[in-house]
PDB file of C-alpha atoms and ligand atoms in Angstrom:
ATOM      1  CA  UNK A  13     -20.378   5.969  68.256  1.00  0.00           C
ATOM      2  CA  UNK A  14     -22.812   4.150  65.960  1.00  0.00           C
ATOM      3  CA  UNK A  15     -20.409   3.772  63.046  1.00  0.00           C
ATOM      4  CA  UNK A  16     -19.842   0.129  62.136  1.00  0.00           C
ATOM      5  CA  UNK A  17     -16.864   0.495  59.849  1.00  0.00           C
ATOM      6  CA  UNK A  18     -13.897   2.781  60.338  1.00  0.00           C
ATOM      7  CA  UNK A  19     -10.776   3.268  58.277  1.00  0.00           C
ATOM      8  CA  UNK A  20      -7.277   3.804  59.586  1.00  0.00           C
ATOM      9  CA  UNK A  21      -3.718   3.778  58.275  1.00  0.00           C
ATOM     10  CA  UNK A  22      -3.455   0.159  59.438  1.00  0.00           C
ATOM     11  CA  UNK A  23      -5.839  -0.911  56.696  1.00  0.00           C
ATOM     12  CA  UNK A  24      -3.632   0.178  53.819  1.00  0.00           C
ATOM     13  CA  UNK A  25      -0.891  -1.258  51.658  1.00  0.00           C
ATOM     14  CA  UNK A  26       0.788   1.218  49.294  1.00  0.00           C
ATOM     15  CA  UNK A  27       2.072   0.066  45.860  1.00  0.00           C
ATOM     16  CA  UNK A  28       5.504   1.250  44.699  1.00  0.00           C
ATOM     17  CA  UNK A  29       7.053   0.963  41.233  1.00  0.00           C
ATOM     18  CA  UNK A  30      10.825   0.677  41.206  1.00  0.00           C
ATOM     19  CA  UNK A  31      12.993   1.255  38.175  1.00  0.00           C
ATOM     20  CA  UNK A  32      16.688   1.135  37.235  1.00  0.00           C
ATOM     21  CA  UNK A  33      18.737   4.311  36.996  1.00  0.00           C
ATOM     22  CA  UNK A  34      19.785   7.170  39.220  1.00  0.00           C
ATOM     23  CA  UNK A  35      17.669  10.118  40.292  1.00  0.00           C
ATOM     24  CA  UNK A  36      14.526   8.839  38.540  1.00  0.00           C
ATOM     25  CA  UNK A  37      11.181  10.042  39.892  1.00  0.00           C
ATOM     26  CA  UNK A  38       8.764   9.818  37.001  1.00  0.00           C
ATOM     27  CA  UNK A  39       5.098  10.487  37.572  1.00  0.00           C
ATOM     28  CA  UNK A  40       2.757   7.891  36.064  1.00  0.00           C
ATOM     29  CA  UNK A  41       0.564   9.895  33.676  1.00  0.00           C
ATOM     30  CA  UNK A  42      -2.681   8.018  34.329  1.00  0.00           C
ATOM     31  CA  UNK A  43      -2.054   7.792  38.087  1.00  0.00           C
ATOM     32  CA  UNK A  44      -1.260  11.307  39.326  1.00  0.00           C
ATOM     33  CA  UNK A  45       0.726  11.360  42.573  1.00  0.00           C
ATOM     34  CA  UNK A  46       2.251   7.923  41.915  1.00  0.00           C
ATOM     35  CA  UNK A  47       5.788   7.580  40.609  1.00  0.00           C
ATOM     36  CA  UNK A  48       8.282   5.197  39.109  1.00  0.00           C
ATOM     37  CA  UNK A  49      11.245   5.560  41.441  1.00  0.00           C
ATOM     38  CA  UNK A  50      14.866   4.503  41.168  1.00  0.00           C
ATOM     39  CA  UNK A  51      16.287   2.820  44.265  1.00  0.00           C
ATOM     40  CA  UNK A  52      18.322   5.895  45.282  1.00  0.00           C
ATOM     41  CA  UNK A  53      15.108   7.960  45.314  1.00  0.00           C
ATOM     42  CA  UNK A  54      13.282   5.699  47.767  1.00  0.00           C
ATOM     43  CA  UNK A  55      14.454   7.592  50.877  1.00  0.00           C
ATOM     44  CA  UNK A  56      11.898  10.439  50.976  1.00  0.00           C
ATOM     45  CA  UNK A  57       9.087   8.176  49.758  1.00  0.00           C
ATOM     46  CA  UNK A  58       9.714   5.569  52.452  1.00  0.00           C
ATOM     47  CA  UNK A  59      10.080   8.282  55.112  1.00  0.00           C
ATOM     48  CA  UNK A  60       6.681   9.678  54.111  1.00  0.00           C
ATOM     49  CA  UNK A  61       5.029   6.240  54.191  1.00  0.00           C
ATOM     50  CA  UNK A  62       6.556   5.435  57.578  1.00  0.00           C
ATOM     51  CA  UNK A  63       5.564   8.809  58.993  1.00  0.00           C
ATOM     52  CA  UNK A  64       1.967   8.248  57.888  1.00  0.00           C
ATOM     53  CA  UNK A  65       2.140   4.878  59.679  1.00  0.00           C
ATOM     54  CA  UNK A  66       1.131   2.893  56.635  1.00  0.00           C
ATOM     55  CA  UNK A  67       2.250  -0.586  57.689  1.00  0.00           C
ATOM     56  CA  UNK A  68       3.163  -2.127  54.332  1.00  0.00           C
ATOM     57  CA  UNK A  69       4.212  -1.543  50.740  1.00  0.00           C
ATOM     58  CA  UNK A  70       3.919  -3.818  47.721  1.00  0.00           C
ATOM     59  CA  UNK A  71       6.734  -3.623  45.187  1.00  0.00           C
ATOM     60  CA  UNK A  72       6.570  -3.869  41.405  1.00  0.00           C
ATOM     61  CA  UNK A  73       9.716  -3.751  39.277  1.00  0.00           C
ATOM     62  CA  UNK A  74      10.538  -2.432  35.829  1.00  0.00           C
ATOM     63  CA  UNK A  75      13.550  -4.304  34.473  1.00  0.00           C
ATOM     64  CA  UNK A  76      16.375  -2.874  32.398  1.00  0.00           C
ATOM     65  CA  UNK A  77      15.885  -5.515  29.730  1.00  0.00           C
ATOM     66  CA  UNK A  78      12.978  -7.859  29.098  1.00  0.00           C
ATOM     67  CA  UNK A  79      13.442 -11.366  27.707  1.00  0.00           C
ATOM     68  CA  UNK A  80      11.254 -14.406  26.960  1.00  0.00           C
ATOM     69  CA  UNK A  81      11.687 -15.922  30.434  1.00  0.00           C
ATOM     70  CA  UNK A  82      11.671 -12.690  32.450  1.00  0.00           C
ATOM     71  CA  UNK A  83      15.085 -13.447  33.915  1.00  0.00           C
ATOM     72  CA  UNK A  84      15.579 -10.079  35.603  1.00  0.00           C
ATOM     73  CA  UNK A  85      12.597 -10.971  37.768  1.00  0.00           C
ATOM     74  CA  UNK A  86      14.620 -13.562  39.667  1.00  0.00           C
ATOM     75  CA  UNK A  87      18.110 -12.053  39.387  1.00  0.00           C
ATOM     76  CA  UNK A  88      19.901 -11.335  42.653  1.00  0.00           C
ATOM     77  CA  UNK A  89      20.677  -7.829  41.431  1.00  0.00           C
ATOM     78  CA  UNK A  90      17.168  -7.255  40.023  1.00  0.00           C
ATOM     79  CA  UNK A  91      15.567  -3.924  40.737  1.00  0.00           C
ATOM     80  CA  UNK A  92      13.021  -5.292  43.225  1.00  0.00           C
ATOM     81  CA  UNK A  93      15.708  -7.261  45.061  1.00  0.00           C
ATOM     82  CA  UNK A  94      17.792  -4.061  45.365  1.00  0.00           C
ATOM     83  CA  UNK A  95      14.761  -2.068  46.500  1.00  0.00           C
ATOM     84  CA  UNK A  96      13.928  -4.615  49.212  1.00  0.00           C
ATOM     85  CA  UNK A  97      17.424  -4.327  50.700  1.00  0.00           C
ATOM     86  CA  UNK A  98      17.279  -0.534  50.574  1.00  0.00           C
ATOM     87  CA  UNK A  99      13.821  -0.316  52.174  1.00  0.00           C
ATOM     88  CA  UNK A 100      14.843  -2.722  54.940  1.00  0.00           C
ATOM     89  CA  UNK A 101      17.793  -0.442  55.641  1.00  0.00           C
ATOM     90  CA  UNK A 102      15.641   2.706  55.586  1.00  0.00           C
ATOM     91  CA  UNK A 103      12.647   1.415  57.565  1.00  0.00           C
ATOM     92  CA  UNK A 104      13.136  -2.017  59.117  1.00  0.00           C
ATOM     93  CA  UNK A 105       9.601  -2.034  60.554  1.00  0.00           C
ATOM     94  CA  UNK A 106       7.842  -1.503  57.234  1.00  0.00           C
ATOM     95  CA  UNK A 107       6.358  -4.755  55.924  1.00  0.00           C
ATOM     96  CA  UNK A 108       7.586  -5.499  52.406  1.00  0.00           C
ATOM     97  CA  UNK A 109       5.295  -7.396  50.069  1.00  0.00           C
ATOM     98  CA  UNK A 110       6.503  -8.317  46.579  1.00  0.00           C
ATOM     99  CA  UNK A 111       4.427  -9.002  43.505  1.00  0.00           C
ATOM    100  CA  UNK A 112       5.546 -12.357  42.109  1.00  0.00           C
ATOM    101  CA  UNK A 113       4.719 -12.440  38.403  1.00  0.00           C
ATOM    102  CA  UNK A 114       6.658 -12.502  35.155  1.00  0.00           C
ATOM    103  CA  UNK A 115       4.569 -10.038  33.121  1.00  0.00           C
ATOM    104  CA  UNK A 116       6.704  -7.018  33.965  1.00  0.00           C
ATOM    105  CA  UNK A 117       9.848  -8.892  32.947  1.00  0.00           C
ATOM    106  CA  UNK A 118       8.916 -10.827  29.794  1.00  0.00           C
ATOM    107  CA  UNK A 119       9.320  -9.263  26.355  1.00  0.00           C
ATOM    108  CA  UNK A 120       5.907 -10.630  25.306  1.00  0.00           C
ATOM    109  CA  UNK A 121       4.250  -9.230  28.448  1.00  0.00           C
ATOM    110  CA  UNK A 122       2.519 -12.446  29.521  1.00  0.00           C
ATOM    111  CA  UNK A 123       2.578 -13.695  33.099  1.00  0.00           C
ATOM    112  CA  UNK A 124       4.475 -16.861  32.162  1.00  0.00           C
ATOM    113  CA  UNK A 125       6.688 -18.421  29.524  1.00  0.00           C
ATOM    114  CA  UNK A 126       4.965 -19.042  26.199  1.00  0.00           C
ATOM    115  CA  UNK A 127       5.413 -21.702  23.504  1.00  0.00           C
ATOM    116  CA  UNK A 128       5.779 -21.081  19.752  1.00  0.00           C
ATOM    117  CA  UNK A 129       2.003 -20.755  19.378  1.00  0.00           C
ATOM    118  CA  UNK A 130       1.839 -18.191  22.152  1.00  0.00           C
ATOM    119  CA  UNK A 131       0.288 -20.478  24.791  1.00  0.00           C
ATOM    120  CA  UNK A 132       1.361 -19.850  28.357  1.00  0.00           C
ATOM    121  CA  UNK A 133       3.072 -22.949  29.774  1.00  0.00           C
ATOM    122  CA  UNK A 134       1.944 -23.571  33.338  1.00  0.00           C
ATOM    123  CA  UNK A 135       4.582 -25.838  34.858  1.00  0.00           C
ATOM    124  CA  UNK A 136       7.751 -24.215  33.456  1.00  0.00           C
ATOM    125  CA  UNK A 137       6.308 -20.883  34.632  1.00  0.00           C
ATOM    126  CA  UNK A 138       5.752 -22.214  38.149  1.00  0.00           C
ATOM    127  CA  UNK A 139       9.457 -23.136  38.363  1.00  0.00           C
ATOM    128  CA  UNK A 140      10.434 -19.564  37.505  1.00  0.00           C
ATOM    129  CA  UNK A 141       7.940 -18.192  40.024  1.00  0.00           C
ATOM    130  CA  UNK A 142       9.576 -20.348  42.705  1.00  0.00           C
ATOM    131  CA  UNK A 143      12.938 -18.798  41.831  1.00  0.00           C
ATOM    132  CA  UNK A 144      11.446 -15.321  41.894  1.00  0.00           C
ATOM    133  CA  UNK A 145       9.751 -15.761  45.279  1.00  0.00           C
ATOM    134  CA  UNK A 146      12.944 -17.217  46.702  1.00  0.00           C
ATOM    135  CA  UNK A 147      15.067 -14.331  45.420  1.00  0.00           C
ATOM    136  CA  UNK A 148      12.658 -11.869  47.052  1.00  0.00           C
ATOM    137  CA  UNK A 149      12.784 -13.778  50.344  1.00  0.00           C
ATOM    138  CA  UNK A 150      16.595 -13.879  50.202  1.00  0.00           C
ATOM    139  CA  UNK A 151      16.643 -10.093  49.753  1.00  0.00           C
ATOM    140  CA  UNK A 152      14.404  -9.680  52.826  1.00  0.00           C
ATOM    141  CA  UNK A 153      10.775  -9.675  51.659  1.00  0.00           C
ATOM    142  CA  UNK A 154       8.275 -10.414  54.431  1.00  0.00           C
ATOM    143  CA  UNK A 155       5.381 -11.427  52.200  1.00  0.00           C
ATOM    144  CA  UNK A 156       5.381 -12.738  48.632  1.00  0.00           C
ATOM    145  CA  UNK A 157       2.280 -12.197  46.539  1.00  0.00           C
ATOM    146  CA  UNK A 158       1.973 -14.435  43.477  1.00  0.00           C
ATOM    147  CA  UNK A 159      -0.269 -12.644  40.957  1.00  0.00           C
ATOM    148  CA  UNK A 160       0.235 -14.817  37.893  1.00  0.00           C
ATOM    149  CA  UNK A 161      -2.727 -17.204  38.328  1.00  0.00           C
ATOM    150  CA  UNK A 162      -0.807 -20.332  37.261  1.00  0.00           C
ATOM    151  CA  UNK A 163      -2.154 -23.575  38.749  1.00  0.00           C
ATOM    152  CA  UNK A 164      -0.203 -25.028  41.672  1.00  0.00           C
ATOM    153  CA  UNK A 165       2.068 -22.039  42.192  1.00  0.00           C
ATOM    154  CA  UNK A 166       1.169 -21.384  45.814  1.00  0.00           C
ATOM    155  CA  UNK A 167       2.117 -24.917  46.893  1.00  0.00           C
ATOM    156  CA  UNK A 168       5.282 -24.829  44.797  1.00  0.00           C
ATOM    157  CA  UNK A 169       6.339 -21.469  46.248  1.00  0.00           C
ATOM    158  CA  UNK A 170       5.589 -22.647  49.815  1.00  0.00           C
ATOM    159  CA  UNK A 171       7.788 -25.712  49.283  1.00  0.00           C
ATOM    160  CA  UNK A 172      10.609 -23.686  47.731  1.00  0.00           C
ATOM    161  CA  UNK A 173      10.549 -21.173  50.604  1.00  0.00           C
ATOM    162  CA  UNK A 174      10.399 -23.841  53.309  1.00  0.00           C
ATOM    163  CA  UNK A 175      13.236 -25.850  51.745  1.00  0.00           C
ATOM    164  CA  UNK A 176      15.490 -22.803  51.986  1.00  0.00           C
ATOM    165  CA  UNK A 177      14.502 -22.016  55.574  1.00  0.00           C
ATOM    166  CA  UNK A 178      12.077 -19.169  54.819  1.00  0.00           C
ATOM    167  CA  UNK A 179       9.265 -20.767  56.805  1.00  0.00           C
ATOM    168  CA  UNK A 180       8.207 -17.382  58.209  1.00  0.00           C
ATOM    169  CA  UNK A 181       7.732 -15.710  54.837  1.00  0.00           C
ATOM    170  CA  UNK A 182       4.011 -15.225  54.329  1.00  0.00           C
ATOM    171  CA  UNK A 183       2.156 -15.936  51.088  1.00  0.00           C
ATOM    172  CA  UNK A 184      -0.504 -13.445  50.055  1.00  0.00           C
ATOM    173  CA  UNK A 185      -2.167 -15.093  47.112  1.00  0.00           C
ATOM    174  CA  UNK A 186      -3.885 -13.147  44.367  1.00  0.00           C
ATOM    175  CA  UNK A 187      -6.279 -16.099  44.497  1.00  0.00           C
ATOM    176  CA  UNK A 188      -9.304 -14.350  43.073  1.00  0.00           C
ATOM    177  CA  UNK A 189      -8.114 -12.268  40.158  1.00  0.00           C
ATOM    178  CA  UNK A 190     -10.457 -11.350  37.353  1.00  0.00           C
ATOM    179  CA  UNK A 191      -9.529 -10.564  33.750  1.00  0.00           C
ATOM    180  CA  UNK A 192     -10.425  -6.906  34.155  1.00  0.00           C
ATOM    181  CA  UNK A 193     -10.371  -3.702  32.162  1.00  0.00           C
ATOM    182  CA  UNK A 194      -9.579  -1.881  35.403  1.00  0.00           C
ATOM    183  CA  UNK A 195      -5.870  -2.803  35.125  1.00  0.00           C
ATOM    184  CA  UNK A 196      -5.366  -0.386  32.211  1.00  0.00           C
ATOM    185  CA  UNK A 197      -3.325   2.338  33.943  1.00  0.00           C
ATOM    186  CA  UNK A 198      -1.182  -0.255  35.770  1.00  0.00           C
ATOM    187  CA  UNK A 199       0.009  -1.641  32.467  1.00  0.00           C
ATOM    188  CA  UNK A 200       1.436   1.794  31.705  1.00  0.00           C
ATOM    189  CA  UNK A 201       2.888   2.100  35.214  1.00  0.00           C
ATOM    190  CA  UNK A 202       4.585  -1.300  35.088  1.00  0.00           C
ATOM    191  CA  UNK A 203       5.033  -1.383  31.303  1.00  0.00           C
ATOM    192  CA  UNK A 204       3.439  -4.826  31.274  1.00  0.00           C
ATOM    193  CA  UNK A 205       0.772  -4.868  28.561  1.00  0.00           C
ATOM    194  CA  UNK A 206       0.662  -8.217  26.727  1.00  0.00           C
ATOM    195  CA  UNK A 207       2.129  -7.861  23.230  1.00  0.00           C
ATOM    196  CA  UNK A 208      -0.382 -10.340  21.795  1.00  0.00           C
ATOM    197  CA  UNK A 209      -3.591 -11.926  23.030  1.00  0.00           C
ATOM    198  CA  UNK A 210      -4.895 -11.207  26.511  1.00  0.00           C
ATOM    199  CA  UNK A 211      -4.900 -12.730  29.998  1.00  0.00           C
ATOM    200  CA  UNK A 212      -8.319 -14.385  29.815  1.00  0.00           C
ATOM    201  CA  UNK A 213      -6.738 -17.815  29.601  1.00  0.00           C
ATOM    202  CA  UNK A 214      -5.406 -17.555  33.151  1.00  0.00           C
ATOM    203  CA  UNK A 215      -7.418 -14.826  34.845  1.00  0.00           C
ATOM    204  CA  UNK A 216     -11.039 -15.298  35.932  1.00  0.00           C
ATOM    205  CA  UNK A 217     -14.191 -14.472  34.021  1.00  0.00           C
ATOM    206  CA  UNK A 218     -15.939 -11.472  35.662  1.00  0.00           C
ATOM    207  CA  UNK A 219     -19.429 -13.054  35.785  1.00  0.00           C
ATOM    208  CA  UNK A 220     -18.206 -15.951  37.980  1.00  0.00           C
ATOM    209  CA  UNK A 221     -18.657 -15.888  41.749  1.00  0.00           C
ATOM    210  CA  UNK A 222     -18.541 -19.547  42.808  1.00  0.00           C
ATOM    211  CA  UNK A 223     -15.264 -19.906  40.969  1.00  0.00           C
ATOM    212  CA  UNK A 224     -13.842 -17.351  43.401  1.00  0.00           C
ATOM    213  CA  UNK A 225     -14.572 -19.681  46.299  1.00  0.00           C
ATOM    214  CA  UNK A 226     -12.991 -22.581  44.423  1.00  0.00           C
ATOM    215  CA  UNK A 227      -9.832 -20.600  43.635  1.00  0.00           C
ATOM    216  CA  UNK A 228      -9.505 -19.454  47.245  1.00  0.00           C
ATOM    217  CA  UNK A 229     -10.068 -22.998  48.540  1.00  0.00           C
ATOM    218  CA  UNK A 230      -7.316 -24.365  46.308  1.00  0.00           C
ATOM    219  CA  UNK A 231      -4.801 -21.704  47.285  1.00  0.00           C
ATOM    220  CA  UNK A 232      -5.548 -22.165  50.989  1.00  0.00           C
ATOM    221  CA  UNK A 233      -5.074 -25.911  50.627  1.00  0.00           C
ATOM    222  CA  UNK A 234      -1.690 -25.207  49.042  1.00  0.00           C
ATOM    223  CA  UNK A 235      -0.610 -23.006  51.944  1.00  0.00           C
ATOM    224  CA  UNK A 236      -1.711 -19.436  51.201  1.00  0.00           C
ATOM    225  CA  UNK A 237      -1.881 -17.279  54.353  1.00  0.00           C
ATOM    226  CA  UNK A 238      -3.790 -14.283  52.972  1.00  0.00           C
ATOM    227  CA  UNK A 239      -6.347 -14.365  50.151  1.00  0.00           C
ATOM    228  CA  UNK A 240      -6.662 -11.420  47.814  1.00  0.00           C
ATOM    229  CA  UNK A 241      -9.606 -10.374  45.682  1.00  0.00           C
ATOM    230  CA  UNK A 242      -8.840  -8.128  42.704  1.00  0.00           C
ATOM    231  CA  UNK A 243     -10.218  -5.744  41.500  1.00  0.00           C
ATOM    232  CA  UNK A 244     -12.203  -4.517  44.510  1.00  0.00           C
ATOM    233  CA  UNK A 245     -14.851  -1.954  43.630  1.00  0.00           C
ATOM    234  CA  UNK A 246     -16.780  -3.863  40.959  1.00  0.00           C
ATOM    235  CA  UNK A 247     -16.323  -7.073  42.985  1.00  0.00           C
ATOM    236  CA  UNK A 248     -17.549  -6.163  46.468  1.00  0.00           C
ATOM    237  CA  UNK A 249     -19.944  -9.129  46.388  1.00  0.00           C
ATOM    238  CA  UNK A 250     -16.924 -11.355  45.804  1.00  0.00           C
ATOM    239  CA  UNK A 251     -14.977  -9.748  48.672  1.00  0.00           C
ATOM    240  CA  UNK A 252     -17.987 -10.333  50.894  1.00  0.00           C
ATOM    241  CA  UNK A 253     -18.493 -13.960  49.804  1.00  0.00           C
ATOM    242  CA  UNK A 254     -14.812 -14.838  50.219  1.00  0.00           C
ATOM    243  CA  UNK A 255     -14.633 -13.092  53.601  1.00  0.00           C
ATOM    244  CA  UNK A 256     -17.644 -15.052  54.877  1.00  0.00           C
ATOM    245  CA  UNK A 257     -16.427 -18.363  53.501  1.00  0.00           C
ATOM    246  CA  UNK A 258     -12.924 -18.327  55.007  1.00  0.00           C
ATOM    247  CA  UNK A 259     -11.434 -17.348  58.334  1.00  0.00           C
ATOM    248  CA  UNK A 260      -8.097 -16.125  56.944  1.00  0.00           C
ATOM    249  CA  UNK A 261      -7.170 -12.462  56.422  1.00  0.00           C
ATOM    250  CA  UNK A 262      -8.685 -11.050  53.225  1.00  0.00           C
ATOM    251  CA  UNK A 263      -6.967  -8.422  51.094  1.00  0.00           C
ATOM    252  CA  UNK A 264      -8.693  -6.429  48.358  1.00  0.00           C
ATOM    253  CA  UNK A 265      -6.864  -4.585  45.586  1.00  0.00           C
ATOM    254  CA  UNK A 266      -8.351  -1.165  44.808  1.00  0.00           C
ATOM    255  CA  UNK A 267      -6.669  -1.309  41.391  1.00  0.00           C
ATOM    256  CA  UNK A 268      -5.229   1.327  39.094  1.00  0.00           C
ATOM    257  CA  UNK A 269      -8.371   1.924  37.023  1.00  0.00           C
ATOM    258  CA  UNK A 270     -10.448   2.417  40.158  1.00  0.00           C
ATOM    259  CA  UNK A 271      -7.969   5.040  41.345  1.00  0.00           C
ATOM    260  CA  UNK A 272      -7.670   6.770  37.959  1.00  0.00           C
ATOM    261  CA  UNK A 273     -11.441   7.060  37.532  1.00  0.00           C
ATOM    262  CA  UNK A 274     -11.734   8.940  40.802  1.00  0.00           C
ATOM    263  CA  UNK A 275      -8.731  11.144  39.987  1.00  0.00           C
ATOM    264  CA  UNK A 276      -9.923  11.990  36.492  1.00  0.00           C
ATOM    265  CA  UNK A 277     -13.472  12.836  37.539  1.00  0.00           C
ATOM    266  CA  UNK A 278     -12.152  14.912  40.452  1.00  0.00           C
ATOM    267  CA  UNK A 279      -9.774  16.820  38.153  1.00  0.00           C
ATOM    268  CA  UNK A 280     -12.765  17.811  36.043  1.00  0.00           C
ATOM    269  CA  UNK A 281     -14.574  18.989  39.109  1.00  0.00           C
ATOM    270  CA  UNK A 282     -17.280  16.348  38.692  1.00  0.00           C
ATOM    271  CA  UNK A 283     -16.791  14.684  42.054  1.00  0.00           C
ATOM    272  CA  UNK A 284     -15.107  15.450  45.366  1.00  0.00           C
ATOM    273  CA  UNK A 285     -11.998  13.233  45.390  1.00  0.00           C
ATOM    274  CA  UNK A 286     -11.617  13.042  49.134  1.00  0.00           C
ATOM    275  CA  UNK A 287     -15.231  12.198  49.774  1.00  0.00           C
ATOM    276  CA  UNK A 288     -15.461   9.606  46.982  1.00  0.00           C
ATOM    277  CA  UNK A 289     -12.112   7.941  47.697  1.00  0.00           C
ATOM    278  CA  UNK A 290     -12.925   7.522  51.389  1.00  0.00           C
ATOM    279  CA  UNK A 291     -16.387   6.244  50.490  1.00  0.00           C
ATOM    280  CA  UNK A 292     -14.882   3.647  48.142  1.00  0.00           C
ATOM    281  CA  UNK A 293     -12.289   2.527  50.693  1.00  0.00           C
ATOM    282  CA  UNK A 294     -14.923   2.305  53.426  1.00  0.00           C
ATOM    283  CA  UNK A 295     -17.140   0.198  51.148  1.00  0.00           C
ATOM    284  CA  UNK A 296     -14.273  -2.205  50.460  1.00  0.00           C
ATOM    285  CA  UNK A 297     -13.670  -2.580  54.176  1.00  0.00           C
ATOM    286  CA  UNK A 298     -17.391  -2.909  54.916  1.00  0.00           C
ATOM    287  CA  UNK A 299     -17.567  -5.723  52.343  1.00  0.00           C
ATOM    288  CA  UNK A 300     -15.081  -7.672  54.457  1.00  0.00           C
ATOM    289  CA  UNK A 301     -11.535  -6.728  53.458  1.00  0.00           C
ATOM    290  CA  UNK A 302      -9.017  -6.746  56.309  1.00  0.00           C
ATOM    291  CA  UNK A 303      -6.465  -4.878  54.216  1.00  0.00           C
ATOM    292  CA  UNK A 304      -6.699  -2.731  51.105  1.00  0.00           C
ATOM    293  CA  UNK A 305      -3.999  -2.255  48.497  1.00  0.00           C
ATOM    294  CA  UNK A 306      -4.576   1.268  47.258  1.00  0.00           C
ATOM    295  CA  UNK A 307      -2.876   4.098  45.377  1.00  0.00           C
ATOM    296  CA  UNK A 308      -4.936   6.419  47.570  1.00  0.00           C
ATOM    297  CA  UNK A 309      -3.231   5.157  50.760  1.00  0.00           C
ATOM    298  CA  UNK A 310      -1.132   8.253  51.489  1.00  0.00           C
ATOM    299  CA  UNK A 311      -3.938  10.714  50.702  1.00  0.00           C
ATOM    300  CA  UNK A 312      -6.441   8.645  52.657  1.00  0.00           C
ATOM    301  CA  UNK A 313      -4.321   8.686  55.820  1.00  0.00           C
ATOM    302  CA  UNK A 314      -3.945  12.462  55.524  1.00  0.00           C
ATOM    303  CA  UNK A 315      -7.661  12.949  54.965  1.00  0.00           C
ATOM    304  CA  UNK A 316      -8.531  10.680  57.886  1.00  0.00           C
ATOM    305  CA  UNK A 317      -6.347  12.721  60.210  1.00  0.00           C
ATOM    306  CA  UNK A 318      -8.171  15.915  59.135  1.00  0.00           C
ATOM    307  CA  UNK A 319     -11.662  14.601  59.894  1.00  0.00           C
TER     308      UNK A 319
HETATM  309  C1  LIG B  62       0.403  -8.663  37.507  1.00  0.00           C
HETATM  310  C2  LIG B  62      -0.359  -7.590  38.175  1.00  0.00           C
HETATM  311  C3  LIG B  62      -1.261  -6.703  37.578  1.00  0.00           C
HETATM  312  C4  LIG B  62      -1.714  -5.871  38.591  1.00  0.00           C
HETATM  313  C5  LIG B  62      -1.082  -6.259  39.764  1.00  0.00           C
HETATM  314  N1  LIG B  62      -0.262  -7.318  39.486  1.00  0.00           N
HETATM  315  C6  LIG B  62      -1.631  -6.568  36.157  1.00  0.00           C
HETATM  316  C7  LIG B  62      -2.421  -7.610  35.499  1.00  0.00           C
HETATM  317  O1  LIG B  62      -2.811  -8.615  36.073  1.00  0.00           O
HETATM  318  O2  LIG B  62      -2.672  -7.453  34.299  1.00  0.00           O
HETATM  319  C8  LIG B  62      -2.712  -4.773  38.416  1.00  0.00           C
HETATM  320  C9  LIG B  62      -2.829  -3.813  39.533  1.00  0.00           C
HETATM  321  C10 LIG B  62      -3.540  -2.561  39.199  1.00  0.00           C
HETATM  322  O3  LIG B  62      -4.228  -2.423  38.156  1.00  0.00           O
HETATM  323  O4  LIG B  62      -3.433  -1.627  39.993  1.00  0.00           O
HETATM  324  N2  LIG B  62       1.768  -8.599  37.822  1.00  0.00           N
END
């Protein structure tokens, strides 16, 4: 009766990694209980998610072949595009969010195209991101989530979507994304580690808070509908500041490293996974997140129903 913050299935977005091939269901070593799935294996996974009443999934793709411009990322027959069509067929009510970024698709592993010196080129990258967002919308995505951190990409994607009649497709911007060590396990899951350098040139510096407000302001001005803060756990002050500053829905990404830490400590018997995971998720919501992207989504819904 006195509890101020409660969790429910409605709060969660579950990440899925889709891969080419047939009959593939490969567990991600550093993220137990999470799998790389081929499109034909999505059936049971989607049924489980729908049955748990998790309202949305976010899709990441592993291409067959990587190249300098990440062309499989915006191919009509790309793995994410195929997965969107299949999920819409399996569960039309499930909201499909797609990660719009080139890092999973480029052979160098950066989030954009690079020049001979290895610098990421902003404007040519934005053009490819427009193509990628559009190809996801054409396949049936409800929400596109640009995670690349290039300047001007939200406005460019909004224009590209509107020009093709996708005025109802929502943009969830990874507006506030820090250059974080917590993405480690994801880079194994999505096979997207940069082959040289790092992402500090385009992701934010962890000590900066006011910059978060500036980034969110810019993306909102360009037409973002939902603002995301990422990572979540070490950035609860940022979630709180962004949630107080803006009246739009706020998403927080409880990223791979945050999940793996809990799993690993629980496997050693050092902490109680259920108790800690629910405590973390509650804290993220208490800080001001309206929705939480989390690898714990399925477990959390089960645990909540047992309370
Ligand atoms: C970029 C992207 C990343 C994550 C989501 N989208 C990796 C990165 O920015 O390096 C990380 C998510 C996680 O760690 O769970 N496409």
